[in-house]
Structure formats: C-alpha cells, structure tokens
C-alpha cells in the first residue's frame, strides 16, 4: 500500500494505491457525504454524463483480498493515464477545464448537490477530455448558501485566463510558483481601467478584491457578519454569466519561434516520409499503452503513433502556441492525445507542502516509450547541457524509444550556432553513439536526411 502524499488536505478521505489501482478510504464525515450522493444517484448520474471519474464501492470480499479493513468504507477510482497539472496546460485547455467545472456545478445544482471547492487540480484530462476526479468535493446543496468555491475558482481558472487573454502574459510559470493560483489582488494591479469596464471583471476581480482587502484590514477579532442567503436561481444565473464570459475569452497570442515548424522545417518530402516510416514501424511492432512525445510540436508524430497502435500519448513542448495547436488537433480528430507545456531544462519539480504535494515530471513519468525526434539539440546546443547528461535523462524516462540526432551541418543547428559559435567539441555523432551505447542497447539506426540526421532505437 502506497499513500498519496498530496491527499492530506481533505479530511473526508485519503487516497492510496495497491498494485497500480487507486483507492480512497473515507472518514466518517466522508462516508456520510458519500452515502447521500450514492443514495440520490448523484454519483451514478455524474459518471453517466462523463463528468465524474468511474468510481465504485469495494465490497467486503474485495477488501479482504486486498488485506483492507472490512469496516472501512473504501472507493476505487479509474486510473488516469497521466496526471497533469494546470500550470502545464495551454490557454485552451484551462478554458475547457473552467467551463467543464462550471457545467458540472450547474448539473449538480439541478440534482440538489454542489461543488464545495474549485481546485483546478481536481480536473484531469484523459486524452482531450476533462474529467473530475475528486468525489468528496461534492456535497448536498442547501438552498441559500453562497458559492463556496468562488474565490478559488477565480484564482485557479478565471484570473489565469484573464491574464493571458487581456495582457498576453503566460500564466504557467506564475501558477507553478503559487499552487493556489493567481491572486486576485495581483491581477487587479495589472489590469487597466478599461479592462474593468467589463461587468464580469468588475464583479469577480475588482469588487472581489476590494471586499477581500476590506476583510483583511479589519482589525477586530469579532467575525464580520455577511449576508449568506443567495437564492438558487441567482447562483445559477451568476455561474451561467461567468461561463458565457469565459467562453468568449480569446487567447492573446504572440508569434513564437516554432509556430509553423511542421510546415517550415529543414526536411524534404522524401526525408519526412522516411522519418514517418521509422516511427510507424517502431510503434507497430510494440504494444504501447503510453508514449511520451518530447518536443511534440503540433502533434503530427503523436497522431501517427496513435494510428499505428499506441493507446495513449502525452506530448510535451516548450512552445505554448504549438501546444494549443496540438490540442486543437486532438479535439478535431478525437485523439487520445494530451499535449502539455514543458520546459525540459526546467521541468516541474516536487512542490507544495513538504515538497510532496505535487509530483515532479520525473516522478510522474511512467511511459512505455519515448519519441525524441529533433529534440536533443534543443538541450545540448540551445541550453548548453552536456550531451551525455541529455542522453542519460532521456533514456531514464522509458525503457525503449526513438531518439533523433541532429548533426552540426544540419541547417537547424547551423542557425543555433550562429550567435554562440561552435563551443561544443563533444557534440558529434561518434560521442552520441558511444554515450547511448553505455546506457542502453542500440537496436537500430536509420538515417532520415541528407544532412545526416539519424534516428536511433534503443532499449535499456
């Protein structure tokens, strides 16, 4: 049994794992909450409508087989292929998650229940589809109660979206630096007077911040009396208006280096065809459940891998614009493909309480294989990371994979070296092969370009 270190915040239930299966042990409070949800068919209806992760109650026989206490109320949840965090999502993905959260809350209100918080971490993506994973964030709705998750929704969803939409500032690194999201006071200071002419920005940012500041400035130890009665129809209206506002937000995009890389790269059509053939053959001969595509760009090779037998694919790229394009591809073609924002030279670390609340990229890496096509030179040349370290890091992510080496005489590397000069004497095909041979067994190598680009298939 392995305890989930990030599950400590909820006293109603704790997550743990046995043999890769995911369980939740409920406290008496959690059990009482769940009994209501189960009795009223709210759990079943939420699962049926694809809002909630597949969840079942363990019977005593199953608990006994797993050496669990039969007196405990224990749930089992469907396993998500890869856990991602909101600071790894693009604008479109966060917007999708925000609307999904609001739709789910509206759905629950119709059933006499509500969400008690609004953490973006409670939503995961399976392929391109969001799903809610925290069953105990749902409870019975009492008429007249306020929207408990309003402030958190603003910090986790609304504020990051407004920051990007109105100011063109990426929320990812800011969110990663503050797991509570983007503080409303910080955003209020960044927004101009004309931004606040918007009804929703005025209500949910400016006015909310003023009320919060007033609360903080109150020096009395006596609690502030607040009017709590909000009719259900008014609460629904507030949520619907906010949903409409978020739906109309547009991404403020800046031109990026790799915007049109899939169309404007240094490959000829014949070379591109060779490269695709190598990928097709590699995927076809293996039964991969989960592949990581490092430097996925707009997802062309990710889609190719899925078409040739891979079940789930997670793409990673530093360019936030291409991640959005990859997500659009996944949606348009209904692919089991989740592209994520990722800086390989500064990946997500273990952060949060006791550095165990949110896991690092490496600790979440449970991949069957990697595709690292036209990727290694972005670390070895662009980031000055020693070639042996680049290879060691890549092969540590999965037991097998494809790694493409891009030589110095390739046009892409030539451009990279124009400003730096050639300060990389160890960056050679011989050194690359030697280092790869030390750490793995090279199964095959295929030259895919006249410049000498070679794709290596390795196995640890």
PDB file of C-alpha atoms in Angstrom, residues 248-384:
ATOM      1  CA  UNK A 248     -15.907  34.477 -25.157  1.00  0.00           C
ATOM      2  CA  UNK A 249     -12.344  34.980 -23.889  1.00  0.00           C
ATOM      3  CA  UNK A 250      -9.753  34.726 -26.647  1.00  0.00           C
ATOM      4  CA  UNK A 251      -6.091  33.865 -26.317  1.00  0.00           C
ATOM      5  CA  UNK A 252      -3.721  36.825 -26.690  1.00  0.00           C
ATOM      6  CA  UNK A 253      -1.003  35.114 -28.720  1.00  0.00           C
ATOM      7  CA  UNK A 254       2.449  36.364 -29.607  1.00  0.00           C
ATOM      8  CA  UNK A 255       4.377  34.956 -32.553  1.00  0.00           C
ATOM      9  CA  UNK A 256       6.622  32.134 -31.355  1.00  0.00           C
ATOM     10  CA  UNK A 257       9.749  30.534 -32.809  1.00  0.00           C
ATOM     11  CA  UNK A 258       8.139  27.189 -33.623  1.00  0.00           C
ATOM     12  CA  UNK A 259       4.666  28.320 -34.712  1.00  0.00           C
ATOM     13  CA  UNK A 260       4.952  26.865 -38.219  1.00  0.00           C
ATOM     14  CA  UNK A 261       7.711  24.315 -37.696  1.00  0.00           C
ATOM     15  CA  UNK A 262       5.683  21.366 -39.010  1.00  0.00           C
ATOM     16  CA  UNK A 263       5.335  23.202 -42.353  1.00  0.00           C
ATOM     17  CA  UNK A 264       8.599  25.158 -42.445  1.00  0.00           C
ATOM     18  CA  UNK A 265      11.347  22.771 -41.361  1.00  0.00           C
ATOM     19  CA  UNK A 266      14.583  21.543 -42.914  1.00  0.00           C
ATOM     20  CA  UNK A 267      13.166  18.213 -44.169  1.00  0.00           C
ATOM     21  CA  UNK A 268      12.345  17.418 -47.787  1.00  0.00           C
ATOM     22  CA  UNK A 269       9.200  15.413 -48.518  1.00  0.00           C
ATOM     23  CA  UNK A 270      11.269  12.254 -49.047  1.00  0.00           C
ATOM     24  CA  UNK A 271      13.079  12.783 -45.727  1.00  0.00           C
ATOM     25  CA  UNK A 272       9.789  13.393 -43.952  1.00  0.00           C
ATOM     26  CA  UNK A 273       8.434  10.164 -45.409  1.00  0.00           C
ATOM     27  CA  UNK A 274      11.487   8.217 -44.153  1.00  0.00           C
ATOM     28  CA  UNK A 275      11.066   9.621 -40.678  1.00  0.00           C
ATOM     29  CA  UNK A 276       7.388   8.705 -40.565  1.00  0.00           C
ATOM     30  CA  UNK A 277       8.168   5.177 -41.725  1.00  0.00           C
ATOM     31  CA  UNK A 278      10.650   4.699 -38.853  1.00  0.00           C
ATOM     32  CA  UNK A 279       8.043   5.863 -36.325  1.00  0.00           C
ATOM     33  CA  UNK A 280       5.296   3.691 -37.834  1.00  0.00           C
ATOM     34  CA  UNK A 281       7.432   0.544 -37.751  1.00  0.00           C
ATOM     35  CA  UNK A 282       8.580   1.194 -34.176  1.00  0.00           C
ATOM     36  CA  UNK A 283       5.037   1.646 -32.853  1.00  0.00           C
ATOM     37  CA  UNK A 284       3.503  -1.200 -34.877  1.00  0.00           C
ATOM     38  CA  UNK A 285       5.885  -3.830 -33.545  1.00  0.00           C
ATOM     39  CA  UNK A 286       5.192  -2.907 -29.911  1.00  0.00           C
ATOM     40  CA  UNK A 287       2.037  -2.798 -27.811  1.00  0.00           C
ATOM     41  CA  UNK A 288       2.491   0.562 -26.134  1.00  0.00           C
ATOM     42  CA  UNK A 289      -0.057   1.806 -23.647  1.00  0.00           C
ATOM     43  CA  UNK A 290       1.602   5.184 -23.030  1.00  0.00           C
ATOM     44  CA  UNK A 291       4.175   7.054 -25.139  1.00  0.00           C
ATOM     45  CA  UNK A 292       5.769  10.416 -24.343  1.00  0.00           C
ATOM     46  CA  UNK A 293       6.450  12.582 -27.399  1.00  0.00           C
ATOM     47  CA  UNK A 294       9.209  15.006 -26.358  1.00  0.00           C
ATOM     48  CA  UNK A 295       9.083  18.131 -28.493  1.00  0.00           C
ATOM     49  CA  UNK A 296       5.720  17.103 -29.936  1.00  0.00           C
ATOM     50  CA  UNK A 297       5.129  20.415 -31.739  1.00  0.00           C
ATOM     51  CA  UNK A 298       1.612  20.337 -33.233  1.00  0.00           C
ATOM     52  CA  UNK A 299       1.243  16.591 -32.695  1.00  0.00           C
ATOM     53  CA  UNK A 300       1.872  15.176 -36.167  1.00  0.00           C
ATOM     54  CA  UNK A 301       4.001  12.245 -34.955  1.00  0.00           C
ATOM     55  CA  UNK A 302       1.811  11.788 -31.906  1.00  0.00           C
ATOM     56  CA  UNK A 303      -1.191  11.264 -34.171  1.00  0.00           C
ATOM     57  CA  UNK A 304       0.844   8.903 -36.347  1.00  0.00           C
ATOM     58  CA  UNK A 305       1.749   6.802 -33.297  1.00  0.00           C
ATOM     59  CA  UNK A 306      -1.875   6.571 -32.179  1.00  0.00           C
ATOM     60  CA  UNK A 307      -2.942   5.464 -35.653  1.00  0.00           C
ATOM     61  CA  UNK A 308      -0.376   2.658 -35.522  1.00  0.00           C
ATOM     62  CA  UNK A 309      -1.410   1.086 -32.242  1.00  0.00           C
ATOM     63  CA  UNK A 310      -0.396   3.264 -29.297  1.00  0.00           C
ATOM     64  CA  UNK A 311      -3.295   3.616 -26.827  1.00  0.00           C
ATOM     65  CA  UNK A 312      -2.378   6.855 -25.018  1.00  0.00           C
ATOM     66  CA  UNK A 313       0.039   9.593 -25.932  1.00  0.00           C
ATOM     67  CA  UNK A 314       1.292  12.543 -23.905  1.00  0.00           C
ATOM     68  CA  UNK A 315       3.034  15.298 -25.856  1.00  0.00           C
ATOM     69  CA  UNK A 316       5.453  17.799 -24.333  1.00  0.00           C
ATOM     70  CA  UNK A 317       6.645  21.065 -25.833  1.00  0.00           C
ATOM     71  CA  UNK A 318       8.127  24.369 -24.682  1.00  0.00           C
ATOM     72  CA  UNK A 319       6.163  26.439 -27.216  1.00  0.00           C
ATOM     73  CA  UNK A 320       2.755  27.262 -25.740  1.00  0.00           C
ATOM     74  CA  UNK A 321       1.311  28.198 -29.164  1.00  0.00           C
ATOM     75  CA  UNK A 322       2.133  24.786 -30.619  1.00  0.00           C
ATOM     76  CA  UNK A 323       0.610  23.114 -27.560  1.00  0.00           C
ATOM     77  CA  UNK A 324      -2.644  24.926 -28.343  1.00  0.00           C
ATOM     78  CA  UNK A 325      -2.411  23.754 -31.974  1.00  0.00           C
ATOM     79  CA  UNK A 326      -1.750  20.197 -30.815  1.00  0.00           C
ATOM     80  CA  UNK A 327      -4.780  20.383 -28.514  1.00  0.00           C
ATOM     81  CA  UNK A 328      -6.911  21.640 -31.420  1.00  0.00           C
ATOM     82  CA  UNK A 329      -5.679  18.665 -33.471  1.00  0.00           C
ATOM     83  CA  UNK A 330      -6.589  16.283 -30.642  1.00  0.00           C
ATOM     84  CA  UNK A 331     -10.086  17.781 -30.364  1.00  0.00           C
ATOM     85  CA  UNK A 332     -10.741  17.935 -34.109  1.00  0.00           C
ATOM     86  CA  UNK A 333      -9.680  14.307 -34.675  1.00  0.00           C
ATOM     87  CA  UNK A 334     -10.815  12.985 -31.280  1.00  0.00           C
ATOM     88  CA  UNK A 335      -7.377  11.605 -30.452  1.00  0.00           C
ATOM     89  CA  UNK A 336      -6.326  10.035 -27.176  1.00  0.00           C
ATOM     90  CA  UNK A 337      -3.597  12.668 -27.117  1.00  0.00           C
ATOM     91  CA  UNK A 338      -2.804  15.136 -24.331  1.00  0.00           C
ATOM     92  CA  UNK A 339      -0.240  17.841 -25.211  1.00  0.00           C
ATOM     93  CA  UNK A 340       1.351  19.693 -22.275  1.00  0.00           C
ATOM     94  CA  UNK A 341       3.534  22.765 -21.768  1.00  0.00           C
ATOM     95  CA  UNK A 342       7.010  21.583 -20.776  1.00  0.00           C
ATOM     96  CA  UNK A 343      10.462  23.105 -20.410  1.00  0.00           C
ATOM     97  CA  UNK A 344      12.845  20.132 -20.333  1.00  0.00           C
ATOM     98  CA  UNK A 345      15.656  22.315 -18.959  1.00  0.00           C
ATOM     99  CA  UNK A 346      13.404  23.373 -16.064  1.00  0.00           C
ATOM    100  CA  UNK A 347      10.775  20.637 -15.602  1.00  0.00           C
ATOM    101  CA  UNK A 348       8.144  20.587 -12.874  1.00  0.00           C
ATOM    102  CA  UNK A 349       9.681  19.636  -9.544  1.00  0.00           C
ATOM    103  CA  UNK A 350       8.281  18.196  -6.313  1.00  0.00           C
ATOM    104  CA  UNK A 351       6.479  21.183  -4.807  1.00  0.00           C
ATOM    105  CA  UNK A 352       3.805  22.095  -2.293  1.00  0.00           C
ATOM    106  CA  UNK A 353       3.682  21.026   1.350  1.00  0.00           C
ATOM    107  CA  UNK A 354       6.836  19.159   2.397  1.00  0.00           C
ATOM    108  CA  UNK A 355       7.750  19.085  -1.313  1.00  0.00           C
ATOM    109  CA  UNK A 356       5.394  16.130  -1.749  1.00  0.00           C
ATOM    110  CA  UNK A 357       2.041  17.676  -2.617  1.00  0.00           C
ATOM    111  CA  UNK A 358       2.575  17.930  -6.381  1.00  0.00           C
ATOM    112  CA  UNK A 359       4.911  15.441  -8.014  1.00  0.00           C
ATOM    113  CA  UNK A 360       7.768  16.255 -10.356  1.00  0.00           C
ATOM    114  CA  UNK A 361       7.707  15.419 -14.032  1.00  0.00           C
ATOM    115  CA  UNK A 362      10.205  12.613 -13.387  1.00  0.00           C
ATOM    116  CA  UNK A 363       8.100  11.088 -10.599  1.00  0.00           C
ATOM    117  CA  UNK A 364       5.065  11.025 -12.884  1.00  0.00           C
ATOM    118  CA  UNK A 365       6.977   9.508 -15.817  1.00  0.00           C
ATOM    119  CA  UNK A 366       5.504   6.029 -16.227  1.00  0.00           C
ATOM    120  CA  UNK A 367       5.958   5.871 -20.002  1.00  0.00           C
ATOM    121  CA  UNK A 368       6.376   2.676 -22.019  1.00  0.00           C
ATOM    122  CA  UNK A 369       8.394   4.522 -24.664  1.00  0.00           C
ATOM    123  CA  UNK A 370       9.566   7.956 -25.752  1.00  0.00           C
ATOM    124  CA  UNK A 371       9.755   9.727 -29.084  1.00  0.00           C
ATOM    125  CA  UNK A 372      12.548  12.307 -29.010  1.00  0.00           C
ATOM    126  CA  UNK A 373      12.539  13.473 -32.613  1.00  0.00           C
ATOM    127  CA  UNK A 374      14.602  16.575 -33.421  1.00  0.00           C
ATOM    128  CA  UNK A 375      14.734  17.247 -29.692  1.00  0.00           C
ATOM    129  CA  UNK A 376      18.158  16.568 -28.160  1.00  0.00           C
ATOM    130  CA  UNK A 377      19.909  19.522 -29.847  1.00  0.00           C
ATOM    131  CA  UNK A 378      17.492  21.932 -28.126  1.00  0.00           C
ATOM    132  CA  UNK A 379      19.059  20.848 -24.841  1.00  0.00           C
ATOM    133  CA  UNK A 380      22.645  20.153 -25.879  1.00  0.00           C
ATOM    134  CA  UNK A 381      23.085  23.206 -28.154  1.00  0.00           C
ATOM    135  CA  UNK A 382      20.410  25.733 -27.169  1.00  0.00           C
ATOM    136  CA  UNK A 383      20.700  25.126 -23.408  1.00  0.00           C
ATOM    137  CA  UNK A 384      24.399  24.119 -23.169  1.00  0.00           C
TER     138      UNK A 384
END
